[in-house]
PDB file of C-alpha atoms in Angstrom:
ATOM      1  CA  VAL A   1     120.011 133.505 107.529  1.00 97.00           C
ATOM      2  CA  ILE A   2     119.352 133.397 103.789  1.00 97.00           C
ATOM      3  CA  GLY A   3     115.613 133.176 103.160  1.00 96.00           C
ATOM      4  CA  PRO A   4     113.146 134.635 105.704  1.00 95.00           C
ATOM      5  CA  GLY A   5     110.379 132.097 105.122  1.00 93.00           C
ATOM      6  CA  ALA A   6     108.606 130.064 107.780  1.00 93.00           C
ATOM      7  CA  ILE A   7     111.762 128.284 108.976  1.00 96.00           C
ATOM      8  CA  GLY A   8     114.201 131.110 108.306  1.00 97.00           C
ATOM      9  CA  CYS A   9     112.162 133.546 110.395  1.00 97.00           C
ATOM     10  CA  LEU A  10     111.959 131.135 113.315  1.00 97.00           C
ATOM     11  CA  VAL A  11     115.700 130.472 113.244  1.00 97.00           C
ATOM     12  CA  ALA A  12     116.688 134.128 112.862  1.00 97.00           C
ATOM     13  CA  ALA A  13     114.345 135.401 115.589  1.00 97.00           C
ATOM     14  CA  ARG A  14     115.358 132.743 118.089  1.00 97.00           C
ATOM     15  CA  LEU A  15     119.081 133.212 117.521  1.00 97.00           C
ATOM     16  CA  GLU A  16     118.727 137.001 117.816  1.00 96.00           C
ATOM     17  CA  ALA A  17     116.707 136.586 121.018  1.00 95.00           C
ATOM     18  CA  ALA A  18     119.498 134.364 122.381  1.00 95.00           C
ATOM     19  CA  GLY A  19     121.919 137.282 122.064  1.00 95.00           C
ATOM     20  CA  MET A  20     123.556 136.523 118.746  1.00 95.00           C
ATOM     21  CA  SER A  21     124.186 139.072 116.023  1.00 95.00           C
ATOM     22  CA  VAL A  22     121.960 137.962 113.145  1.00 97.00           C
ATOM     23  CA  VAL A  23     121.713 139.187 109.565  1.00 97.00           C
ATOM     24  CA  VAL A  24     118.705 138.157 107.470  1.00 97.00           C
ATOM     25  CA  ALA A  25     119.020 138.072 103.683  1.00 96.00           C
ATOM     26  CA  ALA A  26     115.768 138.862 101.862  1.00 95.00           C
ATOM     27  CA  ARG A  27     115.170 138.442  98.133  1.00 90.00           C
ATOM     28  CA  THR A  28     114.310 142.058  97.318  1.00 92.00           C
ATOM     29  CA  LYS A  29     114.910 145.544  98.685  1.00 93.00           C
ATOM     30  CA  GLN A  30     111.187 145.928  99.302  1.00 94.00           C
ATOM     31  CA  ALA A  31     111.037 142.713 101.335  1.00 93.00           C
ATOM     32  CA  ALA A  32     114.142 143.748 103.260  1.00 94.00           C
ATOM     33  CA  SER A  33     112.613 147.152 104.029  1.00 94.00           C
ATOM     34  CA  THR A  34     109.408 145.577 105.362  1.00 94.00           C
ATOM     35  CA  LEU A  35     111.272 143.130 107.588  1.00 95.00           C
ATOM     36  CA  ALA A  36     113.662 145.812 108.844  1.00 94.00           C
ATOM     37  CA  GLN A  37     110.729 148.024 109.775  1.00 94.00           C
ATOM     38  CA  ASN A  38     108.511 145.385 111.389  1.00 95.00           C
ATOM     39  CA  GLY A  39     111.079 142.938 112.693  1.00 95.00           C
ATOM     40  CA  LEU A  40     110.510 139.196 113.072  1.00 97.00           C
ATOM     41  CA  ARG A  41     108.028 137.395 115.263  1.00 97.00           C
ATOM     42  CA  ALA A  42     108.482 133.718 116.116  1.00 97.00           C
ATOM     43  CA  ILE A  43     105.585 131.865 117.746  1.00 96.00           C
ATOM     44  CA  GLY A  44     106.225 128.540 119.465  1.00 95.00           C
ATOM     45  CA  PRO A  45     103.954 125.490 119.599  1.00 91.00           C
ATOM     46  CA  ASP A  46     102.733 126.671 123.007  1.00 91.00           C
ATOM     47  CA  GLY A  47     101.752 130.078 121.634  1.00 93.00           C
ATOM     48  CA  ALA A  48     104.639 131.926 123.304  1.00 95.00           C
ATOM     49  CA  ALA A  49     106.073 134.555 120.969  1.00 96.00           C
ATOM     50  CA  ILE A  50     109.383 136.374 120.712  1.00 95.00           C
ATOM     51  CA  GLN A  51     110.061 139.559 118.769  1.00 96.00           C
ATOM     52  CA  ALA A  52     113.428 140.255 117.173  1.00 96.00           C
ATOM     53  CA  HIS A  53     114.933 143.011 115.032  1.00 96.00           C
ATOM     54  CA  PRO A  54     117.931 141.561 113.205  1.00 95.00           C
ATOM     55  CA  THR A  55     119.799 143.407 110.499  1.00 95.00           C
ATOM     56  CA  VAL A  56     118.141 142.806 107.114  1.00 96.00           C
ATOM     57  CA  VAL A  57     119.909 143.020 103.756  1.00 95.00           C
ATOM     58  CA  ALA A  58     118.912 142.344 100.164  1.00 93.00           C
ATOM     59  CA  SER A  59     122.336 141.839  98.578  1.00 93.00           C
ATOM     60  CA  PRO A  60     125.574 140.092  99.561  1.00 92.00           C
ATOM     61  CA  ARG A  61     127.343 143.412  99.048  1.00 91.00           C
ATOM     62  CA  ASP A  62     125.306 144.862 101.929  1.00 92.00           C
ATOM     63  CA  LEU A  63     127.112 142.635 104.435  1.00 90.00           C
ATOM     64  CA  VAL A  64     129.382 144.625 106.743  1.00 88.00           C
ATOM     65  CA  ILE A  65     130.557 141.659 108.842  1.00 87.00           C
ATOM     66  CA  THR A  66     131.802 138.207 107.955  1.00 89.00           C
ATOM     67  CA  PRO A  67     129.390 135.686 109.486  1.00 93.00           C
ATOM     68  CA  ARG A  68     130.364 132.847 111.763  1.00 91.00           C
ATOM     69  CA  LEU A  69     127.734 130.589 110.230  1.00 96.00           C
ATOM     70  CA  ALA A  70     125.330 130.842 107.282  1.00 97.00           C
ATOM     71  CA  VAL A  71     121.886 129.226 107.307  1.00 98.00           C
ATOM     72  CA  LEU A  72     120.439 128.542 103.855  1.00 98.00           C
ATOM     73  CA  ALA A  73     116.671 128.532 104.418  1.00 97.00           C
ATOM     74  CA  THR A  74     115.285 129.126 100.925  1.00 95.00           C
ATOM     75  CA  LYS A  75     112.869 126.897  99.044  1.00 92.00           C
ATOM     76  CA  CYS A  76     114.473 124.113  97.000  1.00 92.00           C
ATOM     77  CA  SER A  77     114.042 125.962  93.711  1.00 89.00           C
ATOM     78  CA  ALA A  78     116.056 128.953  94.945  1.00 93.00           C
ATOM     79  CA  ALA A  79     118.725 127.164  96.966  1.00 95.00           C
ATOM     80  CA  GLU A  80     121.430 126.622  94.362  1.00 96.00           C
ATOM     81  CA  ALA A  81     121.276 130.169  92.991  1.00 96.00           C
ATOM     82  CA  ALA A  82     121.237 131.671  96.498  1.00 96.00           C
ATOM     83  CA  LEU A  83     124.220 129.597  97.622  1.00 97.00           C
ATOM     84  CA  HIS A  84     126.143 130.499  94.470  1.00 96.00           C
ATOM     85  CA  ASP A  85     125.440 134.216  94.981  1.00 95.00           C
ATOM     86  CA  TRP A  86     126.182 134.412  98.696  1.00 96.00           C
ATOM     87  CA  LEU A  87     129.068 131.971  99.152  1.00 95.00           C
ATOM     88  CA  PRO A  88     131.853 134.347  97.957  1.00 94.00           C
ATOM     89  CA  PHE A  89     130.819 136.874 100.642  1.00 94.00           C
ATOM     90  CA  LEU A  90     130.712 134.458 103.591  1.00 94.00           C
ATOM     91  CA  GLY A  91     134.412 134.171 104.361  1.00 91.00           C
ATOM     92  CA  ASP A  92     135.130 130.647 105.561  1.00 92.00           C
ATOM     93  CA  ALA A  93     131.764 130.258 107.323  1.00 94.00           C
ATOM     94  CA  LYS A  94     130.133 126.852 107.148  1.00 95.00           C
ATOM     95  CA  VAL A  95     126.728 126.717 105.439  1.00 96.00           C
ATOM     96  CA  VAL A  96     123.831 124.835 107.031  1.00 97.00           C
ATOM     97  CA  ALA A  97     121.292 123.893 104.333  1.00 97.00           C
ATOM     98  CA  LEU A  98     117.693 123.449 105.560  1.00 96.00           C
ATOM     99  CA  GLN A  99     115.948 122.462 102.314  1.00 95.00           C
ATOM    100  CA  ASN A 100     113.323 119.747 102.018  1.00 91.00           C
ATOM    101  CA  GLY A 101     114.039 116.850  99.708  1.00 87.00           C
ATOM    102  CA  ALA A 102     117.545 115.477  99.227  1.00 91.00           C
ATOM    103  CA  MET A 103     119.542 118.252  97.531  1.00 91.00           C
ATOM    104  CA  GLY A 104     122.864 117.476  99.165  1.00 92.00           C
ATOM    105  CA  ASP A 105     124.647 116.310  96.009  1.00 92.00           C
ATOM    106  CA  ARG A 106     123.610 119.437  94.097  1.00 93.00           C
ATOM    107  CA  LEU A 107     124.464 121.838  96.921  1.00 95.00           C
ATOM    108  CA  GLN A 108     127.775 120.136  97.670  1.00 93.00           C
ATOM    109  CA  ARG A 109     128.931 120.844  94.122  1.00 93.00           C
ATOM    110  CA  ILE A 110     128.697 124.541  95.047  1.00 94.00           C
ATOM    111  CA  GLY A 111     129.471 124.575  98.770  1.00 92.00           C
ATOM    112  CA  GLY A 112     132.065 121.798  98.882  1.00 90.00           C
ATOM    113  CA  LYS A 113     133.542 121.165 102.312  1.00 89.00           C
ATOM    114  CA  ARG A 114     131.673 124.154 103.734  1.00 91.00           C
ATOM    115  CA  LEU A 115     128.273 122.458 103.380  1.00 94.00           C
ATOM    116  CA  LEU A 116     126.421 120.909 106.292  1.00 95.00           C
ATOM    117  CA  GLU A 117     123.054 119.329 105.575  1.00 95.00           C
ATOM    118  CA  CYS A 118     120.212 119.808 108.039  1.00 96.00           C
ATOM    119  CA  THR A 119     116.693 118.427 108.245  1.00 96.00           C
ATOM    120  CA  VAL A 120     113.992 120.479 109.950  1.00 95.00           C
ATOM    121  CA  ALA A 121     111.836 117.943 111.783  1.00 92.00           C
ATOM    122  CA  PHE A 122     109.028 120.274 112.780  1.00 91.00           C
ATOM    123  CA  PRO A 123     106.264 122.041 110.811  1.00 89.00           C
ATOM    124  CA  ALA A 124     105.919 125.811 110.602  1.00 92.00           C
ATOM    125  CA  THR A 125     103.586 128.280 108.920  1.00 90.00           C
ATOM    126  CA  LEU A 126     104.439 131.765 107.658  1.00 92.00           C
ATOM    127  CA  LEU A 127     101.448 133.786 108.877  1.00 92.00           C
ATOM    128  CA  ALA A 128     102.636 137.086 107.379  1.00 92.00           C
ATOM    129  CA  PRO A 129     105.973 138.548 106.218  1.00 94.00           C
ATOM    130  CA  GLY A 130     108.342 138.057 109.149  1.00 95.00           C
ATOM    131  CA  VAL A 131     105.752 136.239 111.303  1.00 96.00           C
ATOM    132  CA  SER A 132     106.177 132.482 111.638  1.00 96.00           C
ATOM    133  CA  GLU A 133     104.525 129.904 113.865  1.00 95.00           C
ATOM    134  CA  GLN A 134     105.911 126.479 114.733  1.00 94.00           C
ATOM    135  CA  THR A 135     102.835 124.258 114.615  1.00 89.00           C
ATOM    136  CA  GLY A 136     104.208 120.988 115.933  1.00 87.00           C
ATOM    137  CA  PRO A 137     107.047 119.404 117.920  1.00 89.00           C
ATOM    138  CA  GLY A 138     110.515 118.556 116.666  1.00 91.00           C
ATOM    139  CA  GLY A 139     114.032 119.850 116.169  1.00 95.00           C
ATOM    140  CA  PHE A 140     116.951 119.651 113.735  1.00 97.00           C
ATOM    141  CA  HIS A 141     119.073 116.773 112.394  1.00 96.00           C
ATOM    142  CA  LEU A 142     122.487 118.043 111.301  1.00 96.00           C
ATOM    143  CA  GLY A 143     125.561 116.448 109.806  1.00 94.00           C
ATOM    144  CA  PRO A 144     128.061 116.208 106.941  1.00 91.00           C
ATOM    145  CA  TRP A 145     126.820 115.176 103.508  1.00 91.00           C
ATOM    146  CA  PRO A 146     128.581 112.030 102.243  1.00 88.00           C
ATOM    147  CA  GLY A 147     130.640 112.071  99.077  1.00 79.00           C
ATOM    148  CA  GLY A 148     132.993 114.785  97.998  1.00 66.00           C
ATOM    149  CA  PRO A 149     134.891 116.906 100.535  1.00 66.00           C
ATOM    150  CA  ALA A 150     132.965 116.144 103.736  1.00 66.00           C
ATOM    151  CA  VAL A 151     132.791 118.520 106.673  1.00 72.00           C
ATOM    152  CA  SER A 152     134.194 117.128 109.927  1.00 80.00           C
ATOM    153  CA  LEU A 153     131.937 116.086 112.787  1.00 83.00           C
ATOM    154  CA  ALA A 154     133.734 118.690 114.906  1.00 87.00           C
ATOM    155  CA  ALA A 155     132.503 121.389 112.523  1.00 89.00           C
ATOM    156  CA  ALA A 156     129.020 119.889 112.677  1.00 92.00           C
ATOM    157  CA  ASN A 157     129.092 120.033 116.478  1.00 93.00           C
ATOM    158  CA  ALA A 158     130.230 123.659 116.384  1.00 94.00           C
ATOM    159  CA  ALA A 159     127.356 124.548 114.039  1.00 95.00           C
ATOM    160  CA  ALA A 160     124.934 122.674 116.277  1.00 96.00           C
ATOM    161  CA  GLU A 161     125.973 124.804 119.249  1.00 96.00           C
ATOM    162  CA  VAL A 162     125.097 127.933 117.295  1.00 96.00           C
ATOM    163  CA  LEU A 163     121.727 126.537 116.206  1.00 96.00           C
ATOM    164  CA  ARG A 164     120.552 125.109 119.537  1.00 96.00           C
ATOM    165  CA  PRO A 165     118.723 128.270 120.669  1.00 96.00           C
ATOM    166  CA  ALA A 166     116.496 127.740 117.608  1.00 96.00           C
ATOM    167  CA  GLY A 167     115.633 124.153 118.546  1.00 95.00           C
ATOM    168  CA  SER A 168     117.076 120.838 119.675  1.00 95.00           C
ATOM    169  CA  VAL A 169     119.820 119.538 117.393  1.00 96.00           C
ATOM    170  CA  GLU A 170     120.749 115.911 116.793  1.00 95.00           C
ATOM    171  CA  ILE A 171     124.031 115.151 115.017  1.00 95.00           C
ATOM    172  CA  SER A 172     123.772 112.447 112.356  1.00 93.00           C
ATOM    173  CA  ARG A 173     126.446 110.505 110.499  1.00 91.00           C
ATOM    174  CA  ASN A 174     123.850 109.380 107.936  1.00 94.00           C
ATOM    175  CA  MET A 175     122.309 112.574 106.601  1.00 95.00           C
ATOM    176  CA  ARG A 176     121.394 110.905 103.327  1.00 95.00           C
ATOM    177  CA  GLY A 177     119.159 108.515 105.274  1.00 96.00           C
ATOM    178  CA  VAL A 178     117.748 111.366 107.368  1.00 96.00           C
ATOM    179  CA  LYS A 179     117.000 113.496 104.311  1.00 97.00           C
ATOM    180  CA  TRP A 180     115.296 110.634 102.503  1.00 97.00           C
ATOM    181  CA  THR A 181     113.053 109.947 105.478  1.00 96.00           C
ATOM    182  CA  LYS A 182     112.081 113.618 105.591  1.00 96.00           C
ATOM    183  CA  LEU A 183     111.550 113.511 101.822  1.00 96.00           C
ATOM    184  CA  LEU A 184     108.958 110.768 102.335  1.00 96.00           C
ATOM    185  CA  ILE A 185     107.291 112.719 105.159  1.00 94.00           C
ATOM    186  CA  ASN A 186     107.048 115.865 103.021  1.00 94.00           C
ATOM    187  CA  SER A 187     105.931 113.899  99.978  1.00 96.00           C
ATOM    188  CA  CYS A 188     102.941 112.806 102.055  1.00 94.00           C
ATOM    189  CA  MET A 189     102.101 115.705 104.352  1.00 91.00           C
ATOM    190  CA  THR A 190     103.071 118.595 102.103  1.00 93.00           C
ATOM    191  CA  THR A 191     101.900 117.233  98.769  1.00 95.00           C
ATOM    192  CA  LEU A 192      98.614 115.750  99.987  1.00 95.00           C
ATOM    193  CA  GLY A 193      97.994 119.043 101.776  1.00 93.00           C
ATOM    194  CA  VAL A 194      98.355 121.113  98.620  1.00 95.00           C
ATOM    195  CA  ALA A 195      96.324 118.609  96.576  1.00 95.00           C
ATOM    196  CA  THR A 196      93.372 118.800  98.955  1.00 95.00           C
ATOM    197  CA  GLY A 197      93.713 122.214 100.589  1.00 93.00           C
ATOM    198  CA  ARG A 198      93.110 120.577 103.959  1.00 92.00           C
ATOM    199  CA  PRO A 199      95.191 120.526 107.195  1.00 89.00           C
ATOM    200  CA  PHE A 200      96.859 117.280 108.148  1.00 88.00           C
ATOM    201  CA  SER A 201      94.323 116.379 110.841  1.00 87.00           C
ATOM    202  CA  ASP A 202      91.508 116.432 108.267  1.00 90.00           C
ATOM    203  CA  LEU A 203      93.589 114.400 105.844  1.00 91.00           C
ATOM    204  CA  MET A 204      94.245 111.598 108.289  1.00 91.00           C
ATOM    205  CA  ALA A 205      90.528 111.370 109.016  1.00 90.00           C
ATOM    206  CA  ASP A 206      89.987 110.532 105.316  1.00 92.00           C
ATOM    207  CA  ALA A 207      90.536 106.897 104.326  1.00 92.00           C
ATOM    208  CA  ARG A 208      91.527 107.936 100.782  1.00 94.00           C
ATOM    209  CA  ALA A 209      94.318 110.170 102.132  1.00 93.00           C
ATOM    210  CA  ARG A 210      95.561 107.434 104.450  1.00 92.00           C
ATOM    211  CA  ARG A 211      95.734 105.004 101.520  1.00 93.00           C
ATOM    212  CA  ALA A 212      97.604 107.593  99.470  1.00 95.00           C
ATOM    213  CA  PHE A 213     100.009 108.254 102.361  1.00 95.00           C
ATOM    214  CA  LEU A 214     100.900 104.563 102.611  1.00 94.00           C
ATOM    215  CA  ALA A 215     101.296 104.236  98.831  1.00 96.00           C
ATOM    216  CA  ILE A 216     103.644 107.250  98.689  1.00 97.00           C
ATOM    217  CA  VAL A 217     105.818 105.823 101.451  1.00 96.00           C
ATOM    218  CA  ARG A 218     105.773 102.297 100.031  1.00 96.00           C
ATOM    219  CA  GLU A 219     106.949 103.493  96.611  1.00 97.00           C
ATOM    220  CA  GLY A 220     109.488 105.924  98.089  1.00 97.00           C
ATOM    221  CA  TYR A 221     110.920 103.360 100.485  1.00 98.00           C
ATOM    222  CA  ALA A 222     111.412 100.836  97.675  1.00 98.00           C
ATOM    223  CA  ALA A 223     113.044 103.449  95.428  1.00 98.00           C
ATOM    224  CA  GLY A 224     115.304 104.686  98.221  1.00 97.00           C
ATOM    225  CA  ARG A 225     116.415 101.205  99.204  1.00 97.00           C
ATOM    226  CA  ALA A 226     117.212 100.452  95.565  1.00 97.00           C
ATOM    227  CA  ASP A 227     119.319 103.635  95.593  1.00 95.00           C
ATOM    228  CA  GLY A 228     121.270 102.329  98.594  1.00 96.00           C
ATOM    229  CA  ILE A 229     119.561 104.535 101.199  1.00 96.00           C
ATOM    230  CA  ARG A 230     119.678 103.427 104.825  1.00 96.00           C
ATOM    231  CA  PHE A 231     116.660 105.222 106.222  1.00 97.00           C
ATOM    232  CA  GLU A 232     116.826 106.901 109.639  1.00 95.00           C
ATOM    233  CA  ALA A 233     113.987 107.657 112.060  1.00 93.00           C
ATOM    234  CA  VAL A 234     112.913 111.304 112.054  1.00 93.00           C
ATOM    235  CA  SER A 235     110.556 112.537 114.794  1.00 86.00           C
ATOM    236  CA  GLY A 236     109.664 108.917 115.474  1.00 86.00           C
ATOM    237  CA  PHE A 237     108.704 108.274 111.852  1.00 90.00           C
ATOM    238  CA  ARG A 238     110.147 104.973 110.592  1.00 92.00           C
ATOM    239  CA  PRO A 239     109.591 104.486 106.858  1.00 94.00           C
ATOM    240  CA  ALA A 240     110.053 100.696 107.028  1.00 94.00           C
ATOM    241  CA  LEU A 241     107.054 100.413 109.350  1.00 92.00           C
ATOM    242  CA  PHE A 242     104.720 102.379 107.087  1.00 92.00           C
ATOM    243  CA  ALA A 243     106.058 100.669 103.968  1.00 93.00           C
ATOM    244  CA  SER A 244     105.306  97.247 105.433  1.00 90.00           C
ATOM    245  CA  ARG A 245     102.041  95.343 105.348  1.00 85.00           C
ATOM    246  CA  LEU A 246     101.887  95.083 109.131  1.00 84.00           C
ATOM    247  CA  PRO A 247      98.536  95.798 110.796  1.00 85.00           C
ATOM    248  CA  GLY A 248      98.069  98.957 112.827  1.00 85.00           C
ATOM    249  CA  ARG A 249      99.426 101.435 110.305  1.00 88.00           C
ATOM    250  CA  ASP A 250      96.016 103.010 109.840  1.00 86.00           C
ATOM    251  CA  THR A 251      95.810 103.693 113.574  1.00 86.00           C
ATOM    252  CA  LEU A 252      99.316 105.169 113.557  1.00 87.00           C
ATOM    253  CA  LEU A 253      98.315 107.584 110.805  1.00 87.00           C
ATOM    254  CA  ARG A 254      95.368 108.775 112.863  1.00 88.00           C
ATOM    255  CA  VAL A 255      97.770 109.354 115.765  1.00 85.00           C
ATOM    256  CA  LEU A 256     100.083 111.319 113.449  1.00 82.00           C
ATOM    257  CA  GLY A 257      97.105 113.385 112.372  1.00 79.00           C
ATOM    258  CA  ARG A 258      96.442 114.366 115.984  1.00 82.00           C
ATOM    259  CA  LYS A 259     100.119 115.019 116.701  1.00 81.00           C
ATOM    260  CA  TYR A 260     100.454 117.405 113.744  1.00 81.00           C
ATOM    261  CA  ARG A 261      96.833 118.560 113.656  1.00 75.00           C
ATOM    262  CA  ARG A 262      97.848 122.196 113.110  1.00 75.00           C
ATOM    263  CA  HIS A 263     100.177 121.464 110.215  1.00 79.00           C
ATOM    264  CA  ARG A 264      99.321 123.304 107.014  1.00 79.00           C
ATOM    265  CA  SER A 265     101.127 122.395 103.815  1.00 83.00           C
ATOM    266  CA  SER A 266     103.968 124.749 102.924  1.00 82.00           C
ATOM    267  CA  SER A 267     103.310 123.978  99.249  1.00 84.00           C
ATOM    268  CA  LEU A 268      99.705 125.093  99.713  1.00 84.00           C
ATOM    269  CA  GLN A 269     101.041 128.377 101.089  1.00 82.00           C
ATOM    270  CA  SER A 270     103.335 128.692  98.061  1.00 85.00           C
ATOM    271  CA  LEU A 271     100.459 128.001  95.691  1.00 86.00           C
ATOM    272  CA  GLU A 272      98.337 130.658  97.382  1.00 85.00           C
ATOM    273  CA  ARG A 273     101.164 133.173  96.859  1.00 84.00           C
ATOM    274  CA  GLY A 274     101.335 132.314  93.163  1.00 85.00           C
ATOM    275  CA  GLN A 275     104.641 130.452  93.536  1.00 85.00           C
ATOM    276  CA  ARG A 276     105.594 126.980  92.368  1.00 89.00           C
ATOM    277  CA  THR A 277     105.520 124.130  94.845  1.00 92.00           C
ATOM    278  CA  GLU A 278     108.292 121.677  95.718  1.00 92.00           C
ATOM    279  CA  VAL A 279     106.549 118.627  94.249  1.00 95.00           C
ATOM    280  CA  ASP A 280     109.345 118.024  91.722  1.00 95.00           C
ATOM    281  CA  GLU A 281     111.931 117.915  94.521  1.00 94.00           C
ATOM    282  CA  LEU A 282     109.697 115.690  96.673  1.00 96.00           C
ATOM    283  CA  ASN A 283     107.439 113.210  94.871  1.00 97.00           C
ATOM    284  CA  GLY A 284     109.355 113.910  91.656  1.00 97.00           C
ATOM    285  CA  ALA A 285     112.558 112.715  93.317  1.00 96.00           C
ATOM    286  CA  ILE A 286     110.834 109.469  94.285  1.00 97.00           C
ATOM    287  CA  VAL A 287     109.620 108.980  90.706  1.00 98.00           C
ATOM    288  CA  ALA A 288     113.119 109.641  89.330  1.00 97.00           C
ATOM    289  CA  ALA A 289     114.734 107.155  91.730  1.00 97.00           C
ATOM    290  CA  ALA A 290     112.089 104.542  90.943  1.00 98.00           C
ATOM    291  CA  ARG A 291     112.675 104.943  87.199  1.00 97.00           C
ATOM    292  CA  ARG A 292     116.435 104.496  87.647  1.00 96.00           C
ATOM    293  CA  HIS A 293     115.733 101.045  89.044  1.00 97.00           C
ATOM    294  CA  GLY A 294     112.746 100.049  86.931  1.00 97.00           C
ATOM    295  CA  LEU A 295     110.329 100.278  89.863  1.00 98.00           C
ATOM    296  CA  PRO A 296     106.711 101.444  89.739  1.00 97.00           C
ATOM    297  CA  ALA A 297     105.665 104.688  91.453  1.00 97.00           C
ATOM    298  CA  PRO A 298     102.082 105.327  90.246  1.00 97.00           C
ATOM    299  CA  ALA A 299     100.892 107.236  93.329  1.00 97.00           C
ATOM    300  CA  ASN A 300     103.831 109.637  93.234  1.00 98.00           C
ATOM    301  CA  GLU A 301     103.579 110.047  89.455  1.00 97.00           C
ATOM    302  CA  ALA A 302      99.887 110.892  89.767  1.00 97.00           C
ATOM    303  CA  LEU A 303     100.585 113.441  92.509  1.00 97.00           C
ATOM    304  CA  VAL A 304     103.283 115.179  90.470  1.00 97.00           C
ATOM    305  CA  GLY A 305     100.884 115.578  87.566  1.00 97.00           C
ATOM    306  CA  LEU A 306      98.042 116.662  89.828  1.00 96.00           C
ATOM    307  CA  VAL A 307     100.105 119.364  91.529  1.00 96.00           C
ATOM    308  CA  HIS A 308     101.380 120.625  88.173  1.00 96.00           C
ATOM    309  CA  ASP A 309      97.728 121.034  87.190  1.00 96.00           C
ATOM    310  CA  LEU A 310      97.186 123.023  90.385  1.00 95.00           C
ATOM    311  CA  GLU A 311     100.180 125.249  89.589  1.00 94.00           C
ATOM    312  CA  GLN A 312      98.803 125.903  86.097  1.00 94.00           C
ATOM    313  CA  GLY A 313      95.334 126.715  87.412  1.00 93.00           C
ATOM    314  CA  ARG A 314      93.704 123.730  85.735  1.00 95.00           C
ATOM    315  CA  LEU A 315      92.628 122.386  89.127  1.00 94.00           C
ATOM    316  CA  ALA A 316      91.960 123.841  92.563  1.00 95.00           C
ATOM    317  CA  PRO A 317      92.923 122.223  95.878  1.00 96.00           C
ATOM    318  CA  ASP A 318      90.045 119.968  96.882  1.00 95.00           C
ATOM    319  CA  PRO A 319      89.667 116.678  98.794  1.00 95.00           C
ATOM    320  CA  ARG A 320      87.972 115.262  95.680  1.00 95.00           C
ATOM    321  CA  ASN A 321      91.384 115.329  94.002  1.00 96.00           C
ATOM    322  CA  LEU A 322      92.198 112.224  96.049  1.00 95.00           C
ATOM    323  CA  ASP A 323      89.856 110.318  93.749  1.00 94.00           C
ATOM    324  CA  ARG A 324      92.326 110.986  90.915  1.00 93.00           C
ATOM    325  CA  LEU A 325      95.002 108.883  92.605  1.00 92.00           C
ATOM    326  CA  PRO A 326      95.483 105.142  91.994  1.00 90.00           C
ATOM    327  CA  ALA A 327      93.247 103.033  94.242  1.00 71.00           C
ATOM    328  CA  ARG A 328      96.235 101.072  95.507  1.00 67.00           C
TER     329      ARG A 328
END
């Protein structure tokens, strides 16, 4: 498991607890030493916790076994470099990529036919190094990435069997559509969370945030469709419904707020640690797709600029930042 963040810790701890031999790859020797000493703790949505003590390494050269499967669980900004560094040491193991956004084309150029794309359809929070809590329901969507040398569905099923102790796994033949749906979800939940500093339940109680949510999805859905995306449902979220003008969407957002009331933006956590967010890979990807097709994306453009201001310290997370977004 490359990247012991919120998702990587959950996956590694659950697979180790299921009896598998797990190696966790940390970024530095210091981080590896801390995790090796303290182990990993994975907390489920019901509060039940498991403790695990997998092997922890800081360099590909520290591997003493050839893995059966590699899980790439880094942030988007680190994914390509991590895959490039680790791939030569992984034998013929398939690589399951768990990044947000839609990085499949970029990762496939490195991983080729060894790459399987995977969407994590549940929220998680890293409470401390090695301690992660799943804060809402959901599982994994896994499948080959289209274009280039695709991995077979048989290989996807084999990877799914390995991953199932970490959560339910659904095999998809349309991972581009799955990833784009998750991109829209993250572009709303994650980015609005970092902009305001508030948990998702508070956001969906705010009419300004609900308007922003619908604008983000509307712009992203139009850009994705223009790019040829056939969107898939993820955790019951159907982009076409929220991108429409049908009544009842406001009520659905309030329901979503209750369902994921404990969700805390992963980008807000990154910002608090002095790291960059994933706004360029999320809302920035929507803006880029919209520009390719001459479509407007004012809400997403405004959010990209706003979050860059947060990263540079020119702004602080605050619900009043919602007033900086376009009214419609």
